[in-house]
PDB file of C-alpha atoms in Angstrom:
ATOM      1  CA  MET A   1      14.688   8.181  24.462  1.00 43.00           C
ATOM      2  CA  MET A   2      12.688   4.945  24.178  1.00 45.00           C
ATOM      3  CA  THR A   3       9.571   6.758  25.267  1.00 49.00           C
ATOM      4  CA  THR A   4       9.567   8.866  21.958  1.00 54.00           C
ATOM      5  CA  ALA A   5      10.477   5.824  19.805  1.00 57.00           C
ATOM      6  CA  SER A   6       7.819   3.557  21.298  1.00 80.00           C
ATOM      7  CA  PRO A   7       4.828   5.553  20.207  1.00 87.00           C
ATOM      8  CA  LEU A   8       6.208   6.036  16.805  1.00 86.00           C
ATOM      9  CA  HIS A   9       6.845   2.294  16.386  1.00 89.00           C
ATOM     10  CA  THR A  10       3.296   1.671  17.636  1.00 91.00           C
ATOM     11  CA  LEU A  11       2.135   4.209  15.032  1.00 91.00           C
ATOM     12  CA  ILE A  12       4.111   2.396  12.385  1.00 92.00           C
ATOM     13  CA  GLU A  13       2.738  -0.912  13.232  1.00 94.00           C
ATOM     14  CA  LEU A  14      -0.827   0.362  13.248  1.00 94.00           C
ATOM     15  CA  THR A  15      -0.278   2.076   9.863  1.00 94.00           C
ATOM     16  CA  ARG A  16       1.222  -1.107   8.483  1.00 95.00           C
ATOM     17  CA  GLU A  17      -1.861  -3.081   9.599  1.00 96.00           C
ATOM     18  CA  ALA A  18      -4.113  -0.457   8.069  1.00 96.00           C
ATOM     19  CA  ARG A  19      -2.213  -0.683   4.825  1.00 96.00           C
ATOM     20  CA  ASP A  20      -2.332  -4.423   4.781  1.00 97.00           C
ATOM     21  CA  LYS A  21      -6.127  -4.375   5.349  1.00 97.00           C
ATOM     22  CA  ALA A  22      -6.470  -1.782   2.626  1.00 97.00           C
ATOM     23  CA  GLY A  23      -4.516  -4.129   0.321  1.00 97.00           C
ATOM     24  CA  GLN A  24      -6.656  -7.049   1.147  1.00 97.00           C
ATOM     25  CA  LEU A  25      -9.771  -4.973   0.539  1.00 97.00           C
ATOM     26  CA  LEU A  26      -8.337  -3.915  -2.671  1.00 97.00           C
ATOM     27  CA  ALA A  27      -7.634  -7.448  -3.833  1.00 97.00           C
ATOM     28  CA  SER A  28     -11.203  -8.457  -2.888  1.00 97.00           C
ATOM     29  CA  GLU A  29     -12.601  -5.439  -4.946  1.00 97.00           C
ATOM     30  CA  ARG A  30     -10.515  -6.491  -7.861  1.00 97.00           C
ATOM     31  CA  ARG A  31     -11.670 -10.117  -7.647  1.00 98.00           C
ATOM     32  CA  SER A  32     -15.260  -8.870  -7.613  1.00 97.00           C
ATOM     33  CA  GLU A  33     -14.606  -6.683 -10.661  1.00 98.00           C
ATOM     34  CA  THR A  34     -13.131  -9.772 -12.485  1.00 98.00           C
ATOM     35  CA  GLN A  35     -16.194 -11.808 -11.548  1.00 98.00           C
ATOM     36  CA  LEU A  36     -18.521  -9.063 -12.848  1.00 98.00           C
ATOM     37  CA  THR A  37     -16.517  -8.803 -16.078  1.00 98.00           C
ATOM     38  CA  THR A  38     -16.722 -12.577 -16.477  1.00 98.00           C
ATOM     39  CA  GLN A  39     -20.471 -12.474 -15.989  1.00 97.00           C
ATOM     40  CA  LEU A  40     -20.814  -9.623 -18.553  1.00 98.00           C
ATOM     41  CA  GLN A  41     -18.861 -11.625 -21.067  1.00 98.00           C
ATOM     42  CA  THR A  42     -21.153 -14.641 -20.396  1.00 97.00           C
ATOM     43  CA  LEU A  43     -24.208 -12.511 -20.917  1.00 97.00           C
ATOM     44  CA  ASN A  44     -22.838 -11.045 -24.127  1.00 98.00           C
ATOM     45  CA  HIS A  45     -22.049 -14.533 -25.247  1.00 97.00           C
ATOM     46  CA  TYR A  46     -25.645 -15.707 -24.557  1.00 96.00           C
ATOM     47  CA  ARG A  47     -27.016 -12.594 -26.256  1.00 97.00           C
ATOM     48  CA  LEU A  48     -24.996 -13.303 -29.436  1.00 97.00           C
ATOM     49  CA  GLU A  49     -25.993 -16.976 -29.314  1.00 96.00           C
ATOM     50  CA  TYR A  50     -29.638 -16.397 -28.934  1.00 96.00           C
ATOM     51  CA  ALA A  51     -29.719 -13.558 -31.542  1.00 96.00           C
ATOM     52  CA  GLY A  52     -28.002 -15.935 -33.954  1.00 96.00           C
ATOM     53  CA  ARG A  53     -30.687 -18.568 -33.213  1.00 94.00           C
ATOM     54  CA  LEU A  54     -33.421 -16.050 -33.795  1.00 94.00           C
ATOM     55  CA  GLN A  55     -31.859 -15.030 -37.145  1.00 95.00           C
ATOM     56  CA  GLN A  56     -31.794 -18.722 -38.144  1.00 94.00           C
ATOM     57  CA  LEU A  57     -35.474 -19.163 -37.232  1.00 93.00           C
ATOM     58  CA  LEU A  58     -36.506 -16.015 -38.984  1.00 92.00           C
ATOM     59  CA  SER A  59     -34.867 -17.192 -42.219  1.00 93.00           C
ATOM     60  CA  THR A  60     -36.577 -20.604 -41.954  1.00 93.00           C
ATOM     61  CA  GLY A  61     -39.856 -19.364 -40.522  1.00 90.00           C
ATOM     62  CA  ILE A  62     -40.980 -18.800 -37.032  1.00 90.00           C
ATOM     63  CA  ASP A  63     -44.379 -18.759 -35.353  1.00 93.00           C
ATOM     64  CA  PRO A  64     -45.410 -15.491 -33.548  1.00 94.00           C
ATOM     65  CA  ALA A  65     -45.369 -17.008 -30.038  1.00 95.00           C
ATOM     66  CA  THR A  66     -41.829 -18.254 -30.410  1.00 94.00           C
ATOM     67  CA  LEU A  67     -40.745 -14.979 -31.849  1.00 94.00           C
ATOM     68  CA  HIS A  68     -42.243 -13.135 -28.935  1.00 96.00           C
ATOM     69  CA  ASN A  69     -40.508 -15.567 -26.403  1.00 96.00           C
ATOM     70  CA  TYR A  70     -37.119 -14.877 -28.202  1.00 95.00           C
ATOM     71  CA  GLN A  71     -37.730 -11.143 -28.122  1.00 95.00           C
ATOM     72  CA  GLN A  72     -38.698 -11.162 -24.415  1.00 97.00           C
ATOM     73  CA  PHE A  73     -35.645 -13.218 -23.622  1.00 96.00           C
ATOM     74  CA  LEU A  74     -33.306 -11.056 -25.669  1.00 96.00           C
ATOM     75  CA  GLY A  75     -34.917  -7.921 -23.919  1.00 97.00           C
ATOM     76  CA  SER A  76     -34.185  -9.466 -20.515  1.00 97.00           C
ATOM     77  CA  LEU A  77     -30.615 -10.319 -21.610  1.00 97.00           C
ATOM     78  CA  ASP A  78     -30.242  -6.697 -22.745  1.00 98.00           C
ATOM     79  CA  ALA A  79     -31.424  -5.451 -19.377  1.00 98.00           C
ATOM     80  CA  SER A  80     -29.097  -7.815 -17.559  1.00 97.00           C
ATOM     81  CA  ILE A  81     -26.207  -6.652 -19.762  1.00 98.00           C
ATOM     82  CA  THR A  82     -27.031  -3.063 -18.918  1.00 98.00           C
ATOM     83  CA  ARG A  83     -27.128  -3.806 -15.134  1.00 98.00           C
ATOM     84  CA  ALA A  84     -23.864  -5.789 -15.380  1.00 97.00           C
ATOM     85  CA  ARG A  85     -22.205  -2.795 -17.133  1.00 98.00           C
ATOM     86  CA  GLN A  86     -23.415  -0.500 -14.442  1.00 98.00           C
ATOM     87  CA  ALA A  87     -22.210  -2.913 -11.698  1.00 98.00           C
ATOM     88  CA  ILE A  88     -18.837  -3.006 -13.390  1.00 98.00           C
ATOM     89  CA  ASP A  89     -18.649   0.774 -13.519  1.00 98.00           C
ATOM     90  CA  GLN A  90     -19.509   0.934  -9.710  1.00 98.00           C
ATOM     91  CA  GLN A  91     -17.040  -1.830  -9.093  1.00 98.00           C
ATOM     92  CA  GLN A  92     -14.334   0.069 -10.987  1.00 97.00           C
ATOM     93  CA  GLN A  93     -15.019   3.106  -8.841  1.00 98.00           C
ATOM     94  CA  ARG A  94     -14.614   0.979  -5.697  1.00 97.00           C
ATOM     95  CA  VAL A  95     -11.395  -0.509  -7.008  1.00 97.00           C
ATOM     96  CA  SER A  96     -10.141   3.040  -7.729  1.00 97.00           C
ATOM     97  CA  ALA A  97     -11.080   4.194  -4.300  1.00 97.00           C
ATOM     98  CA  GLY A  98      -9.473   1.126  -2.788  1.00 97.00           C
ATOM     99  CA  GLN A  99      -6.244   1.845  -4.736  1.00 97.00           C
ATOM    100  CA  GLN A 100      -6.183   5.433  -3.549  1.00 98.00           C
ATOM    101  CA  HIS A 101      -6.732   4.326   0.031  1.00 97.00           C
ATOM    102  CA  TRP A 102      -4.016   1.716  -0.179  1.00 97.00           C
ATOM    103  CA  GLN A 103      -1.655   4.339  -1.671  1.00 97.00           C
ATOM    104  CA  GLN A 104      -2.413   6.791   1.068  1.00 96.00           C
ATOM    105  CA  GLN A 105      -1.693   4.182   3.763  1.00 96.00           C
ATOM    106  CA  GLN A 106       1.480   3.238   2.022  1.00 95.00           C
ATOM    107  CA  GLN A 107       2.498   6.913   1.804  1.00 96.00           C
ATOM    108  CA  ARG A 108       1.712   7.376   5.519  1.00 94.00           C
ATOM    109  CA  LEU A 109       3.924   4.235   6.403  1.00 93.00           C
ATOM    110  CA  SER A 110       6.802   5.566   4.205  1.00 93.00           C
ATOM    111  CA  SER A 111       6.567   8.908   5.902  1.00 92.00           C
ATOM    112  CA  TYR A 112       6.665   7.211   9.419  1.00 90.00           C
ATOM    113  CA  SER A 113       9.545   5.140   8.309  1.00 89.00           C
ATOM    114  CA  THR A 114      11.448   8.094   7.023  1.00 91.00           C
ATOM    115  CA  LEU A 115      10.901   9.907  10.340  1.00 89.00           C
ATOM    116  CA  THR A 116      12.210   6.806  12.101  1.00 88.00           C
ATOM    117  CA  GLN A 117      15.288   6.671   9.984  1.00 88.00           C
ATOM    118  CA  ARG A 118      15.938  10.390  10.518  1.00 89.00           C
ATOM    119  CA  ARG A 119      15.583  10.054  14.298  1.00 88.00           C
ATOM    120  CA  THR A 120      17.912   7.002  14.198  1.00 88.00           C
ATOM    121  CA  ALA A 121      20.496   9.001  12.282  1.00 91.00           C
ATOM    122  CA  ALA A 122      20.230  11.962  14.673  1.00 90.00           C
ATOM    123  CA  LEU A 123      20.729   9.579  17.593  1.00 90.00           C
ATOM    124  CA  GLN A 124      23.814   8.065  15.960  1.00 93.00           C
ATOM    125  CA  ARG A 125      25.214  11.511  15.238  1.00 94.00           C
ATOM    126  CA  GLN A 126      24.589  12.536  18.862  1.00 93.00           C
ATOM    127  CA  THR A 127      26.247   9.350  20.118  1.00 93.00           C
ATOM    128  CA  GLN A 128      29.209   9.934  17.872  1.00 93.00           C
ATOM    129  CA  ARG A 129      29.590  13.544  19.081  1.00 93.00           C
ATOM    130  CA  GLN A 130      29.396  12.218  22.762  1.00 93.00           C
ATOM    131  CA  GLU A 131      31.986   9.653  22.018  1.00 91.00           C
ATOM    132  CA  LEU A 132      34.234  12.096  20.286  1.00 90.00           C
ATOM    133  CA  ARG A 133      34.017  14.589  23.210  1.00 92.00           C
ATOM    134  CA  GLN A 134      34.788  11.736  25.671  1.00 91.00           C
ATOM    135  CA  SER A 135      37.769  10.822  23.524  1.00 89.00           C
ATOM    136  CA  ASP A 136      38.942  14.464  23.410  1.00 86.00           C
ATOM    137  CA  GLU A 137      38.602  14.810  27.079  1.00 89.00           C
ATOM    138  CA  LEU A 138      40.582  11.613  27.669  1.00 87.00           C
ATOM    139  CA  THR A 139      43.262  12.875  25.259  1.00 89.00           C
ATOM    140  CA  THR A 140      43.397  16.239  26.879  1.00 90.00           C
ATOM    141  CA  ASN A 141      43.610  14.781  30.439  1.00 87.00           C
ATOM    142  CA  ALA A 142      46.302  12.347  29.286  1.00 84.00           C
ATOM    143  CA  LEU A 143      48.261  15.235  27.705  1.00 86.00           C
ATOM    144  CA  ALA A 144      47.832  17.300  30.795  1.00 84.00           C
ATOM    145  CA  ARG A 145      49.070  14.444  33.011  1.00 83.00           C
ATOM    146  CA  GLN A 146      51.996  14.066  30.756  1.00 83.00           C
ATOM    147  CA  GLY A 147      52.725  17.790  30.948  1.00 74.00           C
ATOM    148  CA  VAL A 148      52.579  17.857  34.708  1.00 64.00           C
ATOM    149  CA  ASN A 149      54.693  14.617  34.969  1.00 63.00           C
ATOM    150  CA  GLY A 150      57.160  16.009  32.392  1.00 59.00           C
ATOM    151  CA  LEU A 151      57.397  19.236  34.441  1.00 53.00           C
ATOM    152  CA  HIS A 152      58.083  17.174  37.650  1.00 58.00           C
ATOM    153  CA  GLU A 153      60.804  15.119  35.842  1.00 59.00           C
ATOM    154  CA  HIS A 154      62.402  18.253  34.638  1.00 56.00           C
ATOM    155  CA  GLU A 155      62.457  19.775  38.065  1.00 58.00           C
ATOM    156  CA  THR A 156      63.873  16.506  39.499  1.00 58.00           C
ATOM    157  CA  GLN A 157      66.712  16.470  36.958  1.00 62.00           C
ATOM    158  CA  GLU A 158      67.717  20.023  37.722  1.00 60.00           C
ATOM    159  CA  ARG A 159      68.069  19.286  41.382  1.00 55.00           C
TER     160      ARG A 159
END
């Protein structure tokens, strides 16, 4: 029976390894998502800071070259913020796919484990039935011997 269990145990180990790798990849994807979110927050902070400085300069007076430089810089920050949001959206999709992949691997592992448990339970039931049969046979044989011996004793007493 070991020949059928061995491939199943190998399959379980391979699936466990695949699940663990999927978990590691998912953790990495989540770290990347966190980094991208932090970068976006930093960009938004810079954007607010430079926009505030521009408002102060506009209220006190600013030369056209400085105004142009601020506008250019804010424009490049806006483009960076847009790219960062797109990168976060893409990263969230990767996290979601990684989560689904990990769940599928976990589900496969659970299915194989359930199959192993069922096989083990079936083997235990089979072993119990065999032991019960053997016990019944021993009891039947013992009773039969007692019956034969009892008959011989009875015949001996009658003589």
